[in-house]
Short mmCIF file of C-alpha atoms in Angstrom, two decimals:
data_model
loop_
_atom_site.label_atom_id
_atom_site.label_comp_id
_atom_site.label_asym_id
_atom_site.label_seq_id
_atom_site.Cartn_x
_atom_site.Cartn_y
_atom_site.Cartn_z
CA PRO A 1378 -115.15 -28.91 177.91
CA CYS A 1379 -111.85 -27.13 177.78
CA PHE A 1380 -109.57 -27.22 174.70
CA TYR A 1381 -105.72 -26.93 174.60
CA ILE A 1382 -103.96 -24.93 172.05
CA PHE A 1383 -100.22 -25.58 172.01
CA THR A 1384 -98.29 -22.30 171.66
CA SER A 1385 -94.50 -21.58 172.36
CA GLY A 1386 -95.20 -20.39 175.84
CA THR A 1387 -97.46 -18.05 178.41
CA THR A 1388 -96.54 -15.08 176.38
CA GLU A 1389 -97.58 -16.12 173.19
CA SER A 1390 -100.88 -17.57 174.54
CA LEU A 1391 -101.65 -14.31 176.25
CA ASN A 1392 -101.26 -12.40 173.08
CA LEU A 1393 -103.33 -14.85 170.99
CA VAL A 1394 -106.31 -13.81 173.46
CA ALA A 1395 -105.70 -10.09 173.68
CA HIS A 1396 -105.11 -9.74 170.06
CA GLY A 1397 -107.65 -12.19 169.14
CA LEU A 1398 -110.25 -9.90 170.72
CA SER A 1399 -109.10 -6.71 169.19
CA ALA A 1400 -108.74 -7.98 165.67
CA HIS A 1401 -111.56 -10.20 165.26
CA ALA A 1402 -111.64 -12.41 162.01
CA GLY A 1403 -115.34 -11.91 161.79
CA GLY A 1404 -115.10 -8.10 161.08
CA SER A 1405 -116.78 -7.28 164.54
CA LYS A 1406 -114.34 -6.45 167.05
CA PRO A 1407 -115.40 -7.77 170.63
CA LEU A 1408 -113.29 -4.92 172.22
CA GLN A 1409 -114.22 -1.34 171.04
CA ARG A 1410 -113.95 2.37 172.27
CA GLY A 1411 -115.24 2.98 175.69
CA ASP A 1412 -114.81 -0.70 176.73
CA GLU A 1413 -112.95 -1.60 179.81
CA ILE A 1414 -110.14 -4.02 180.11
CA ILE A 1415 -108.96 -4.63 183.83
CA VAL A 1416 -105.49 -6.06 184.69
CA SER A 1417 -103.93 -6.18 188.16
CA GLY A 1418 -100.85 -4.26 189.69
CA LEU A 1419 -99.22 -7.77 190.16
CA GLU A 1420 -98.96 -8.88 186.46
CA HIS A 1421 -95.76 -9.83 184.33
CA HIS A 1422 -95.26 -7.83 181.43
CA ALA A 1423 -96.55 -10.74 179.27
CA ASN A 1424 -99.91 -10.00 180.82
CA LEU A 1425 -99.86 -6.32 180.64
CA VAL A 1426 -98.20 -5.22 177.39
CA PRO A 1427 -100.82 -6.86 175.26
CA TRP A 1428 -103.70 -5.52 176.78
CA GLN A 1429 -102.20 -2.04 176.70
CA GLN A 1430 -101.66 -2.54 172.91
CA VAL A 1431 -105.16 -3.59 172.59
CA ALA A 1432 -106.53 -0.80 174.59
CA ARG A 1433 -104.62 1.47 172.43
CA ARG A 1434 -105.66 -0.04 169.18
CA SER A 1435 -109.30 -0.36 169.98
CA GLY A 1436 -110.25 2.39 171.92
CA ALA A 1437 -110.87 0.50 175.31
CA THR A 1438 -109.79 1.68 178.39
CA LEU A 1439 -107.02 -0.19 180.71
CA ARG A 1440 -107.85 0.11 184.38
CA ILE A 1441 -105.39 -1.47 186.98
CA LEU A 1442 -106.80 -3.25 190.21
CA ARG A 1443 -103.92 -2.01 192.56
CA PRO A 1444 -102.64 -4.22 195.66
CA ASP A 1445 -102.82 -2.81 198.88
CA ALA A 1446 -99.52 -1.82 200.81
CA GLN A 1447 -98.71 -5.52 201.42
CA GLY A 1448 -98.99 -6.28 197.78
CA ARG A 1449 -102.39 -8.14 198.04
CA LEU A 1450 -105.42 -8.07 195.77
CA HIS A 1451 -108.94 -7.79 197.41
CA THR A 1452 -112.28 -8.16 195.79
CA ASP A 1453 -114.07 -5.22 197.19
CA ASP A 1454 -111.47 -3.27 195.15
CA LEU A 1455 -112.39 -5.20 192.05
CA ALA A 1456 -116.06 -4.60 192.87
CA ARG A 1457 -115.58 -1.06 192.65
CA LEU A 1458 -113.70 -1.31 189.41
CA LEU A 1459 -116.16 -3.46 187.79
CA THR A 1460 -118.78 -1.53 185.19
CA PRO A 1461 -121.30 -2.60 182.61
CA ARG A 1462 -118.43 -1.91 180.11
CA THR A 1463 -115.73 -4.17 181.73
CA ARG A 1464 -115.23 -6.64 179.00
CA VAL A 1465 -111.96 -8.39 179.96
CA LEU A 1466 -110.21 -9.44 183.58
CA ALA A 1467 -106.62 -10.65 183.11
CA LEU A 1468 -105.21 -11.61 186.30
CA THR A 1469 -102.26 -13.66 187.51
CA ALA A 1470 -102.34 -16.96 189.54
CA CYS A 1471 -99.06 -16.27 191.55
CA ALA A 1472 -97.02 -12.90 191.15
CA ASN A 1473 -93.61 -13.33 189.56
CA ALA A 1474 -91.94 -10.92 191.44
CA THR A 1475 -93.39 -11.39 194.68
CA GLY A 1476 -94.94 -14.61 195.16
CA GLU A 1477 -97.94 -13.00 195.99
CA ARG A 1478 -101.29 -15.51 195.49
CA PRO A 1479 -104.10 -13.33 194.80
CA PRO A 1480 -107.60 -14.90 195.64
CA TYR A 1481 -108.00 -15.35 192.08
CA GLU A 1482 -110.92 -17.88 192.13
CA ASP A 1483 -113.02 -15.09 193.82
CA LEU A 1484 -111.72 -12.37 191.45
CA LEU A 1485 -112.34 -14.29 188.31
CA ALA A 1486 -115.87 -15.35 189.54
CA LEU A 1487 -116.75 -11.71 190.54
CA ALA A 1488 -115.48 -10.40 187.10
CA ALA A 1489 -117.48 -13.47 185.39
CA GLN A 1490 -120.54 -12.31 187.00
CA ALA A 1491 -120.19 -8.67 185.61
CA GLY A 1492 -120.14 -10.36 182.27
CA ALA A 1493 -116.58 -10.31 181.72
CA LEU A 1494 -114.46 -12.50 179.88
CA THR A 1495 -111.53 -13.74 182.35
CA VAL A 1496 -108.10 -14.73 181.60
CA LEU A 1497 -105.78 -16.23 184.08
CA ASP A 1498 -101.69 -16.06 183.68
CA ALA A 1499 -100.96 -19.50 185.39
CA ALA A 1500 -97.28 -19.45 184.33
CA GLN A 1501 -95.93 -18.98 187.92
CA ALA A 1502 -98.38 -21.45 189.60
CA MET A 1503 -98.29 -24.37 187.44
CA ALA A 1504 -95.24 -25.60 189.21
CA HIS A 1505 -97.02 -25.50 192.64
CA ALA A 1506 -100.67 -26.09 192.36
CA VAL A 1507 -102.56 -26.48 188.88
CA PRO A 1508 -105.55 -24.35 188.71
CA ASP A 1509 -108.50 -26.35 187.67
CA LEU A 1510 -110.18 -24.38 185.02
CA SER A 1511 -113.40 -26.75 185.42
CA LEU A 1512 -113.99 -25.35 188.93
CA LEU A 1513 -113.06 -21.47 188.07
CA ASP A 1514 -114.98 -18.89 186.27
CA CYS A 1515 -112.21 -18.62 184.02
CA ASP A 1516 -112.63 -18.65 180.07
CA PHE A 1517 -108.69 -18.72 179.37
CA MET A 1518 -105.72 -19.89 181.36
CA ALA A 1519 -102.04 -19.73 179.92
CA PHE A 1520 -98.85 -21.50 181.17
CA SER A 1521 -95.67 -22.37 179.88
CA GLY A 1522 -93.86 -26.08 179.93
CA HIS A 1523 -90.21 -24.58 181.29
CA LYS A 1524 -92.25 -23.70 184.50
CA MET A 1525 -93.22 -27.23 185.18
CA TYR A 1526 -89.64 -28.07 184.76
CA GLY A 1527 -90.39 -29.01 181.17
CA PRO A 1528 -88.63 -28.09 178.09
CA MET A 1529 -88.50 -24.20 176.63
CA GLY A 1530 -90.56 -23.35 173.65
CA ILE A 1531 -93.72 -24.84 174.90
CA GLY A 1532 -96.98 -23.73 176.58
CA ALA A 1533 -100.45 -23.81 176.31
CA LEU A 1534 -103.59 -21.74 175.90
CA VAL A 1535 -106.56 -23.51 177.90
CA GLY A 1536 -110.05 -22.21 176.74
CA LYS A 1537 -113.66 -22.91 176.95
CA ARG A 1538 -115.14 -23.47 173.82
CA THR A 1539 -117.60 -20.50 173.89
CA ALA A 1540 -114.64 -18.13 174.87
CA LEU A 1541 -112.53 -19.52 171.87
CA GLU A 1542 -115.29 -19.26 169.78
CA ARG A 1543 -115.48 -15.54 170.02
CA LEU A 1544 -111.48 -15.01 169.11
#
């Protein structure tokens, strides 16, 4: 089952995940020196800056899944980036600058098979096609109400129970 945590928007939701993984309340930090975090080159700052901060604070390495010359992401490129030290893949469902819709279903599945936590920034996608978290290899999904023509200042972090417990 998935659980909803209501937040002020996508940015707060993504910060909750990133900072929860770097400053674990139980004393042991899920992200440590030598671990790897992968984000794509299509990310909005809301899904990049928190991971930069977490990498700096934890000693983890931030790796970038680079788009091709047409601005597209490919599973083969992600497969080459994944290592046994990959702990997180943070990915957009739709790039806010270009509108590119990456094959996030396949990218998330590949990262999950490698043992990484998966985070989907669905802010730009929600008004067009709501990703069904129950059908995805996705641990966390974040979105904002105003992207769905709702009020400003409301959003949600959707997470699977096992993933939320790791925070």
